[in-house]
C-alpha cells in the first residue's frame, strides 16, 4: 500500500494535522525548516528511502501503511511525486483510498497528482531525453528513461538509468506506472467515499485539458448525505 507521512498536533498552512507521503523526507525537511513542531510519522516501503527520510527528518519514520492505523486524525493527506501511479491494480488503489479516507477528518482534504494519460508523456521517455541531477555530494548524475512496454491497458513499464563518469557502470531500476483518466479516477474516489472539490491540469492551477500534463485533485470525504458538492475543474 502506497505510503504517506503524518504531521500531527501543529498548524501547517491552515491545517491542524497533515499526512504526507514521505519518500526521502524532503517534505519533512521543508516542514521542519518553517518551524513545524508536530509529530512526523513517515511511511514508505523502500528501505533506502527510509534511511534518507530519517536523515532529513530526525523524527519517527515507519515502514509501511500496515504498520499503523489512523482514525480521523488528519486534516490533510498529500501524496507527491506521482506516487499515486504505483498503485498498479484496483485492489491496491481501493486499499490506499480506504486508508486515506479513514485517516482524514470529516472536513479534511486529500491532495494528490497523477499524470494525465491524454498528454502521452511516456512517449518522450527515451534515452535521447537526458537530464542531470545533483547527488548528496554535489556530483552531477545523468538520468534517462527507456520505455520497455508502451502504454497499454493503462500501464507503462520502463527503466530509469543513472550514470556518472566515476562509476564502474550505470545503475538501472525498473518500474511500472498506472495511468488513470479523470473519469475512471472519479469513479474510484466516489466508491471510496470521496467528493472532488477542485481539480487542475498543471501546477499553475490551469484547467484540466487533454494537453494538460497533470491531473491534480483536491478531494474530501463526502458529507453524510453522500452529496459531492461543487467541483472546480
PDB file of C-alpha atoms in Angstrom:
ATOM      1  CA  UNK A   1       0.000   0.000   0.000  1.00  0.00           C
ATOM      2  CA  UNK A   2       1.483   3.317  -1.023  1.00  0.00           C
ATOM      3  CA  UNK A   3       2.874   5.430   1.818  1.00  0.00           C
ATOM      4  CA  UNK A   4       2.356   8.888   3.137  1.00  0.00           C
ATOM      5  CA  UNK A   5       3.717  10.807   6.102  1.00  0.00           C
ATOM      6  CA  UNK A   6       1.998  12.133   9.166  1.00  0.00           C
ATOM      7  CA  UNK A   7       2.468  15.533  10.747  1.00  0.00           C
ATOM      8  CA  UNK A   8       0.425  15.784  13.915  1.00  0.00           C
ATOM      9  CA  UNK A   9      -0.511  18.374  16.542  1.00  0.00           C
ATOM     10  CA  UNK A  10       0.611  21.516  14.696  1.00  0.00           C
ATOM     11  CA  UNK A  11      -0.519  24.183  12.255  1.00  0.00           C
ATOM     12  CA  UNK A  12       0.600  23.974   8.611  1.00  0.00           C
ATOM     13  CA  UNK A  13      -0.941  26.453   6.196  1.00  0.00           C
ATOM     14  CA  UNK A  14      -4.273  26.393   7.982  1.00  0.00           C
ATOM     15  CA  UNK A  15      -4.428  22.628   8.508  1.00  0.00           C
ATOM     16  CA  UNK A  16      -4.153  21.444  12.086  1.00  0.00           C
ATOM     17  CA  UNK A  17      -2.937  17.946  11.207  1.00  0.00           C
ATOM     18  CA  UNK A  18      -1.253  16.862   7.984  1.00  0.00           C
ATOM     19  CA  UNK A  19      -0.392  13.495   6.470  1.00  0.00           C
ATOM     20  CA  UNK A  20       2.176  13.225   3.712  1.00  0.00           C
ATOM     21  CA  UNK A  21       3.820  10.640   1.566  1.00  0.00           C
ATOM     22  CA  UNK A  22       7.365  10.649   2.853  1.00  0.00           C
ATOM     23  CA  UNK A  23       9.716   9.390   0.126  1.00  0.00           C
ATOM     24  CA  UNK A  24      13.233  10.522   1.003  1.00  0.00           C
ATOM     25  CA  UNK A  25      11.966  13.012   3.568  1.00  0.00           C
ATOM     26  CA  UNK A  26      12.328  16.255   1.618  1.00  0.00           C
ATOM     27  CA  UNK A  27       8.858  17.332   2.716  1.00  0.00           C
ATOM     28  CA  UNK A  28       9.877  16.541   6.274  1.00  0.00           C
ATOM     29  CA  UNK A  29      12.826  18.885   5.854  1.00  0.00           C
ATOM     30  CA  UNK A  30      10.604  21.630   4.470  1.00  0.00           C
ATOM     31  CA  UNK A  31       8.139  21.261   7.344  1.00  0.00           C
ATOM     32  CA  UNK A  32      10.892  21.419   9.927  1.00  0.00           C
ATOM     33  CA  UNK A  33      12.537  24.336   8.127  1.00  0.00           C
ATOM     34  CA  UNK A  34       9.434  26.504   8.508  1.00  0.00           C
ATOM     35  CA  UNK A  35       9.159  25.705  12.196  1.00  0.00           C
ATOM     36  CA  UNK A  36       6.710  22.826  12.228  1.00  0.00           C
ATOM     37  CA  UNK A  37       6.534  21.432  15.763  1.00  0.00           C
ATOM     38  CA  UNK A  38       4.222  18.489  15.180  1.00  0.00           C
ATOM     39  CA  UNK A  39       4.979  14.798  15.277  1.00  0.00           C
ATOM     40  CA  UNK A  40       6.239  13.471  11.939  1.00  0.00           C
ATOM     41  CA  UNK A  41       5.484   9.855  11.014  1.00  0.00           C
ATOM     42  CA  UNK A  42       6.866   8.844   7.629  1.00  0.00           C
ATOM     43  CA  UNK A  43       5.518   5.834   5.737  1.00  0.00           C
ATOM     44  CA  UNK A  44       7.433   4.382   2.798  1.00  0.00           C
ATOM     45  CA  UNK A  45       8.181   0.742   1.890  1.00  0.00           C
ATOM     46  CA  UNK A  46      11.647   1.245   0.349  1.00  0.00           C
ATOM     47  CA  UNK A  47      14.499   0.688   2.820  1.00  0.00           C
ATOM     48  CA  UNK A  48      16.865   3.119   1.073  1.00  0.00           C
ATOM     49  CA  UNK A  49      14.241   5.852   1.176  1.00  0.00           C
ATOM     50  CA  UNK A  50      13.695   5.219   4.872  1.00  0.00           C
ATOM     51  CA  UNK A  51      17.386   5.832   5.533  1.00  0.00           C
ATOM     52  CA  UNK A  52      17.237   9.148   3.677  1.00  0.00           C
ATOM     53  CA  UNK A  53      13.978  10.141   5.365  1.00  0.00           C
ATOM     54  CA  UNK A  54      15.410   9.558   8.843  1.00  0.00           C
ATOM     55  CA  UNK A  55      18.389  11.749   7.973  1.00  0.00           C
ATOM     56  CA  UNK A  56      16.124  14.509   6.697  1.00  0.00           C
ATOM     57  CA  UNK A  57      13.507  14.386   9.407  1.00  0.00           C
ATOM     58  CA  UNK A  58      15.252  13.337  12.577  1.00  0.00           C
ATOM     59  CA  UNK A  59      11.818  12.110  13.663  1.00  0.00           C
ATOM     60  CA  UNK A  60       9.938   8.829  13.779  1.00  0.00           C
ATOM     61  CA  UNK A  61       9.748   7.069  10.404  1.00  0.00           C
ATOM     62  CA  UNK A  62       7.706   3.901   9.949  1.00  0.00           C
ATOM     63  CA  UNK A  63       7.992   1.239   7.284  1.00  0.00           C
ATOM     64  CA  UNK A  64       4.619   0.944   5.580  1.00  0.00           C
ATOM     65  CA  UNK A  65       0.928   1.688   5.892  1.00  0.00           C
ATOM     66  CA  UNK A  66       0.261  -1.680   7.505  1.00  0.00           C
ATOM     67  CA  UNK A  67       2.432  -0.605  10.458  1.00  0.00           C
ATOM     68  CA  UNK A  68      -0.185   1.751  11.870  1.00  0.00           C
ATOM     69  CA  UNK A  69      -3.867   2.682  11.760  1.00  0.00           C
ATOM     70  CA  UNK A  70      -5.277   6.196  11.941  1.00  0.00           C
ATOM     71  CA  UNK A  71      -8.877   7.171  12.653  1.00  0.00           C
ATOM     72  CA  UNK A  72      -9.928  10.720  11.583  1.00  0.00           C
ATOM     73  CA  UNK A  73      -6.579  12.121  12.791  1.00  0.00           C
ATOM     74  CA  UNK A  74      -5.555  14.290   9.820  1.00  0.00           C
ATOM     75  CA  UNK A  75      -6.884  17.418   8.183  1.00  0.00           C
ATOM     76  CA  UNK A  76      -4.712  16.962   5.093  1.00  0.00           C
ATOM     77  CA  UNK A  77      -3.260  13.949   3.305  1.00  0.00           C
ATOM     78  CA  UNK A  78      -0.798  14.594   0.477  1.00  0.00           C
ATOM     79  CA  UNK A  79       0.739  12.114  -1.951  1.00  0.00           C
ATOM     80  CA  UNK A  80       3.521  13.617  -4.071  1.00  0.00           C
ATOM     81  CA  UNK A  81       5.926  12.627  -6.829  1.00  0.00           C
ATOM     82  CA  UNK A  82       3.209  10.848  -8.846  1.00  0.00           C
ATOM     83  CA  UNK A  83       3.302   8.095  -6.228  1.00  0.00           C
ATOM     84  CA  UNK A  84      -0.409   7.532  -6.859  1.00  0.00           C
ATOM     85  CA  UNK A  85       0.625   5.842 -10.111  1.00  0.00           C
ATOM     86  CA  UNK A  86       2.446   2.979  -8.399  1.00  0.00           C
ATOM     87  CA  UNK A  87      -0.937   1.640  -7.274  1.00  0.00           C
ATOM     88  CA  UNK A  88      -0.995  -0.757 -10.204  1.00  0.00           C
ATOM     89  CA  UNK A  89      -4.206  -2.694  -9.677  1.00  0.00           C
ATOM     90  CA  UNK A  90      -7.704  -1.968  -8.451  1.00  0.00           C
ATOM     91  CA  UNK A  91      -7.166  -3.767  -5.151  1.00  0.00           C
ATOM     92  CA  UNK A  92      -4.123  -1.654  -4.266  1.00  0.00           C
ATOM     93  CA  UNK A  93      -5.884   1.528  -5.306  1.00  0.00           C
ATOM     94  CA  UNK A  94      -9.028   0.778  -3.320  1.00  0.00           C
ATOM     95  CA  UNK A  95      -6.960  -0.193  -0.275  1.00  0.00           C
ATOM     96  CA  UNK A  96      -4.982   3.035  -0.356  1.00  0.00           C
ATOM     97  CA  UNK A  97      -8.074   5.197  -0.800  1.00  0.00           C
ATOM     98  CA  UNK A  98      -9.823   3.405   2.064  1.00  0.00           C
ATOM     99  CA  UNK A  99      -6.834   4.029   4.354  1.00  0.00           C
ATOM    100  CA  UNK A 100      -6.676   7.710   3.416  1.00  0.00           C
ATOM    101  CA  UNK A 101     -10.422   8.111   3.913  1.00  0.00           C
ATOM    102  CA  UNK A 102     -10.197   6.535   7.341  1.00  0.00           C
ATOM    103  CA  UNK A 103      -7.316   8.796   8.360  1.00  0.00           C
ATOM    104  CA  UNK A 104      -8.980  12.048   7.264  1.00  0.00           C
ATOM    105  CA  UNK A 105     -11.126  14.222   9.481  1.00  0.00           C
ATOM    106  CA  UNK A 106     -14.672  14.884   8.266  1.00  0.00           C
ATOM    107  CA  UNK A 107     -13.610  18.246   6.832  1.00  0.00           C
ATOM    108  CA  UNK A 108     -10.193  17.028   5.696  1.00  0.00           C
ATOM    109  CA  UNK A 109      -8.682  17.099   2.234  1.00  0.00           C
ATOM    110  CA  UNK A 110      -6.792  14.525   0.167  1.00  0.00           C
ATOM    111  CA  UNK A 111      -4.420  16.144  -2.361  1.00  0.00           C
ATOM    112  CA  UNK A 112      -2.508  14.180  -4.983  1.00  0.00           C
ATOM    113  CA  UNK A 113      -1.304  14.338  -8.551  1.00  0.00           C
ATOM    114  CA  UNK A 114      -1.179  11.773 -11.321  1.00  0.00           C
ATOM    115  CA  UNK A 115      -0.004  12.215 -14.893  1.00  0.00           C
ATOM    116  CA  UNK A 116      -2.712  12.885 -17.445  1.00  0.00           C
ATOM    117  CA  UNK A 117      -2.759   9.890 -19.828  1.00  0.00           C
ATOM    118  CA  UNK A 118      -4.168  12.063 -22.611  1.00  0.00           C
ATOM    119  CA  UNK A 119      -0.923  14.077 -22.664  1.00  0.00           C
ATOM    120  CA  UNK A 120       1.042  10.911 -23.624  1.00  0.00           C
ATOM    121  CA  UNK A 121       4.132  11.926 -21.643  1.00  0.00           C
ATOM    122  CA  UNK A 122       5.627   8.429 -21.685  1.00  0.00           C
ATOM    123  CA  UNK A 123       6.210   8.695 -25.428  1.00  0.00           C
ATOM    124  CA  UNK A 124       9.070  11.077 -24.578  1.00  0.00           C
ATOM    125  CA  UNK A 125      10.664   8.705 -22.076  1.00  0.00           C
ATOM    126  CA  UNK A 126      13.569   7.797 -24.335  1.00  0.00           C
ATOM    127  CA  UNK A 127      17.366   7.723 -23.861  1.00  0.00           C
ATOM    128  CA  UNK A 128      17.615  10.849 -26.020  1.00  0.00           C
ATOM    129  CA  UNK A 129      15.921  12.880 -23.294  1.00  0.00           C
ATOM    130  CA  UNK A 130      18.688  13.072 -20.691  1.00  0.00           C
ATOM    131  CA  UNK A 131      18.598  15.279 -17.597  1.00  0.00           C
ATOM    132  CA  UNK A 132      21.106  15.914 -14.860  1.00  0.00           C
ATOM    133  CA  UNK A 133      20.549  15.785 -11.113  1.00  0.00           C
ATOM    134  CA  UNK A 134      22.924  16.507  -8.261  1.00  0.00           C
ATOM    135  CA  UNK A 135      23.650  13.813  -5.695  1.00  0.00           C
ATOM    136  CA  UNK A 136      24.276  14.363  -1.980  1.00  0.00           C
ATOM    137  CA  UNK A 137      27.972  15.021  -2.651  1.00  0.00           C
ATOM    138  CA  UNK A 138      27.307  17.671  -5.263  1.00  0.00           C
ATOM    139  CA  UNK A 139      28.156  15.439  -8.226  1.00  0.00           C
ATOM    140  CA  UNK A 140      26.179  15.679 -11.457  1.00  0.00           C
ATOM    141  CA  UNK A 141      24.415  12.426 -12.331  1.00  0.00           C
ATOM    142  CA  UNK A 142      22.898  11.818 -15.772  1.00  0.00           C
ATOM    143  CA  UNK A 143      19.411  10.302 -15.762  1.00  0.00           C
ATOM    144  CA  UNK A 144      17.304   8.947 -18.602  1.00  0.00           C
ATOM    145  CA  UNK A 145      14.314   6.672 -19.172  1.00  0.00           C
ATOM    146  CA  UNK A 146      13.572   3.938 -21.660  1.00  0.00           C
ATOM    147  CA  UNK A 147      10.078   2.511 -22.078  1.00  0.00           C
ATOM    148  CA  UNK A 148      10.073  -1.283 -22.243  1.00  0.00           C
ATOM    149  CA  UNK A 149       6.310  -1.731 -22.608  1.00  0.00           C
ATOM    150  CA  UNK A 150       4.435   1.227 -24.132  1.00  0.00           C
ATOM    151  CA  UNK A 151       1.199   2.460 -22.609  1.00  0.00           C
ATOM    152  CA  UNK A 152      -1.289  -0.398 -22.844  1.00  0.00           C
ATOM    153  CA  UNK A 153      -4.183  -1.188 -20.571  1.00  0.00           C
ATOM    154  CA  UNK A 154      -3.323   1.926 -18.580  1.00  0.00           C
ATOM    155  CA  UNK A 155       0.177   0.719 -17.622  1.00  0.00           C
ATOM    156  CA  UNK A 156       3.714   1.544 -18.724  1.00  0.00           C
ATOM    157  CA  UNK A 157       6.867  -0.360 -17.777  1.00  0.00           C
ATOM    158  CA  UNK A 158      10.183   1.422 -18.126  1.00  0.00           C
ATOM    159  CA  UNK A 159      13.769   1.608 -16.914  1.00  0.00           C
ATOM    160  CA  UNK A 160      15.418   4.580 -15.233  1.00  0.00           C
ATOM    161  CA  UNK A 161      19.187   4.763 -15.693  1.00  0.00           C
ATOM    162  CA  UNK A 162      21.616   6.772 -13.548  1.00  0.00           C
ATOM    163  CA  UNK A 163      25.169   7.316 -14.772  1.00  0.00           C
ATOM    164  CA  UNK A 164      28.240   9.138 -13.506  1.00  0.00           C
ATOM    165  CA  UNK A 165      31.779   9.157 -15.004  1.00  0.00           C
ATOM    166  CA  UNK A 166      33.201   7.980 -11.694  1.00  0.00           C
ATOM    167  CA  UNK A 167      31.023   4.865 -11.517  1.00  0.00           C
ATOM    168  CA  UNK A 168      32.112   1.495 -12.819  1.00  0.00           C
ATOM    169  CA  UNK A 169      28.759   1.034 -14.572  1.00  0.00           C
ATOM    170  CA  UNK A 170      25.369   2.779 -14.796  1.00  0.00           C
ATOM    171  CA  UNK A 171      22.702   1.895 -12.245  1.00  0.00           C
ATOM    172  CA  UNK A 172      19.364   0.807 -13.647  1.00  0.00           C
ATOM    173  CA  UNK A 173      15.984   0.450 -11.944  1.00  0.00           C
ATOM    174  CA  UNK A 174      12.810  -0.953 -13.480  1.00  0.00           C
ATOM    175  CA  UNK A 175       9.378   0.371 -12.659  1.00  0.00           C
ATOM    176  CA  UNK A 176       5.763   0.250 -13.743  1.00  0.00           C
ATOM    177  CA  UNK A 177       3.208   3.031 -13.545  1.00  0.00           C
ATOM    178  CA  UNK A 178      -0.539   3.130 -13.987  1.00  0.00           C
ATOM    179  CA  UNK A 179      -2.213   5.947 -15.890  1.00  0.00           C
ATOM    180  CA  UNK A 180      -5.829   6.687 -14.968  1.00  0.00           C
ATOM    181  CA  UNK A 181      -8.028   9.226 -16.713  1.00  0.00           C
ATOM    182  CA  UNK A 182     -10.228  11.659 -14.778  1.00  0.00           C
ATOM    183  CA  UNK A 183     -13.476   9.779 -15.378  1.00  0.00           C
ATOM    184  CA  UNK A 184     -12.156   6.457 -14.062  1.00  0.00           C
ATOM    185  CA  UNK A 185     -10.359   8.256 -11.251  1.00  0.00           C
ATOM    186  CA  UNK A 186     -13.584   9.901 -10.125  1.00  0.00           C
ATOM    187  CA  UNK A 187     -15.260   6.505 -10.101  1.00  0.00           C
ATOM    188  CA  UNK A 188     -12.691   5.128  -7.646  1.00  0.00           C
ATOM    189  CA  UNK A 189     -12.882   8.254  -5.479  1.00  0.00           C
ATOM    190  CA  UNK A 190     -16.668   8.205  -5.317  1.00  0.00           C
ATOM    191  CA  UNK A 191     -16.679   4.500  -4.487  1.00  0.00           C
ATOM    192  CA  UNK A 192     -14.241   5.183  -1.626  1.00  0.00           C
ATOM    193  CA  UNK A 193     -16.476   7.919  -0.201  1.00  0.00           C
ATOM    194  CA  UNK A 194     -14.672  10.980  -1.586  1.00  0.00           C
ATOM    195  CA  UNK A 195     -16.024  14.091  -3.280  1.00  0.00           C
ATOM    196  CA  UNK A 196     -13.784  16.061  -5.652  1.00  0.00           C
ATOM    197  CA  UNK A 197     -13.651  19.735  -4.648  1.00  0.00           C
ATOM    198  CA  UNK A 198     -11.067  21.107  -7.067  1.00  0.00           C
ATOM    199  CA  UNK A 199      -9.052  19.820  -9.982  1.00  0.00           C
ATOM    200  CA  UNK A 200      -6.232  21.334 -12.028  1.00  0.00           C
ATOM    201  CA  UNK A 201      -4.188  20.366 -15.055  1.00  0.00           C
ATOM    202  CA  UNK A 202      -0.872  21.874 -14.025  1.00  0.00           C
ATOM    203  CA  UNK A 203       0.976  23.419 -11.079  1.00  0.00           C
ATOM    204  CA  UNK A 204      -0.165  26.903 -12.100  1.00  0.00           C
ATOM    205  CA  UNK A 205      -3.769  25.863 -11.345  1.00  0.00           C
ATOM    206  CA  UNK A 206      -4.593  25.760 -15.038  1.00  0.00           C
ATOM    207  CA  UNK A 207      -7.649  23.850 -16.283  1.00  0.00           C
ATOM    208  CA  UNK A 208      -7.559  20.133 -16.952  1.00  0.00           C
ATOM    209  CA  UNK A 209      -7.495  19.710 -20.730  1.00  0.00           C
ATOM    210  CA  UNK A 210      -6.344  16.815 -22.952  1.00  0.00           C
ATOM    211  CA  UNK A 211      -2.962  18.530 -23.309  1.00  0.00           C
ATOM    212  CA  UNK A 212      -2.538  19.277 -19.592  1.00  0.00           C
ATOM    213  CA  UNK A 213       0.358  17.294 -18.095  1.00  0.00           C
ATOM    214  CA  UNK A 214      -1.242  16.602 -14.699  1.00  0.00           C
ATOM    215  CA  UNK A 215      -4.456  15.636 -13.009  1.00  0.00           C
ATOM    216  CA  UNK A 216      -4.163  17.434  -9.672  1.00  0.00           C
ATOM    217  CA  UNK A 217      -7.033  16.523  -7.393  1.00  0.00           C
ATOM    218  CA  UNK A 218      -8.257  18.024  -4.124  1.00  0.00           C
ATOM    219  CA  UNK A 219     -10.886  15.745  -2.604  1.00  0.00           C
ATOM    220  CA  UNK A 220     -12.550  15.251   0.748  1.00  0.00           C
ATOM    221  CA  UNK A 221     -14.932  12.843   2.443  1.00  0.00           C
ATOM    222  CA  UNK A 222     -18.483  13.045   1.170  1.00  0.00           C
ATOM    223  CA  UNK A 223     -20.957  14.584   3.566  1.00  0.00           C
ATOM    224  CA  UNK A 224     -23.359  12.307   5.380  1.00  0.00           C
ATOM    225  CA  UNK A 225     -25.967  12.727   2.644  1.00  0.00           C
ATOM    226  CA  UNK A 226     -23.488  11.449   0.046  1.00  0.00           C
ATOM    227  CA  UNK A 227     -23.661  14.697  -1.937  1.00  0.00           C
ATOM    228  CA  UNK A 228     -20.400  15.706  -3.551  1.00  0.00           C
ATOM    229  CA  UNK A 229     -20.907  19.452  -3.555  1.00  0.00           C
ATOM    230  CA  UNK A 230     -19.323  21.834  -6.088  1.00  0.00           C
ATOM    231  CA  UNK A 231     -16.359  20.738  -8.169  1.00  0.00           C
ATOM    232  CA  UNK A 232     -13.968  23.082  -9.917  1.00  0.00           C
ATOM    233  CA  UNK A 233     -12.139  21.776 -12.985  1.00  0.00           C
TER     234      UNK A 233
END
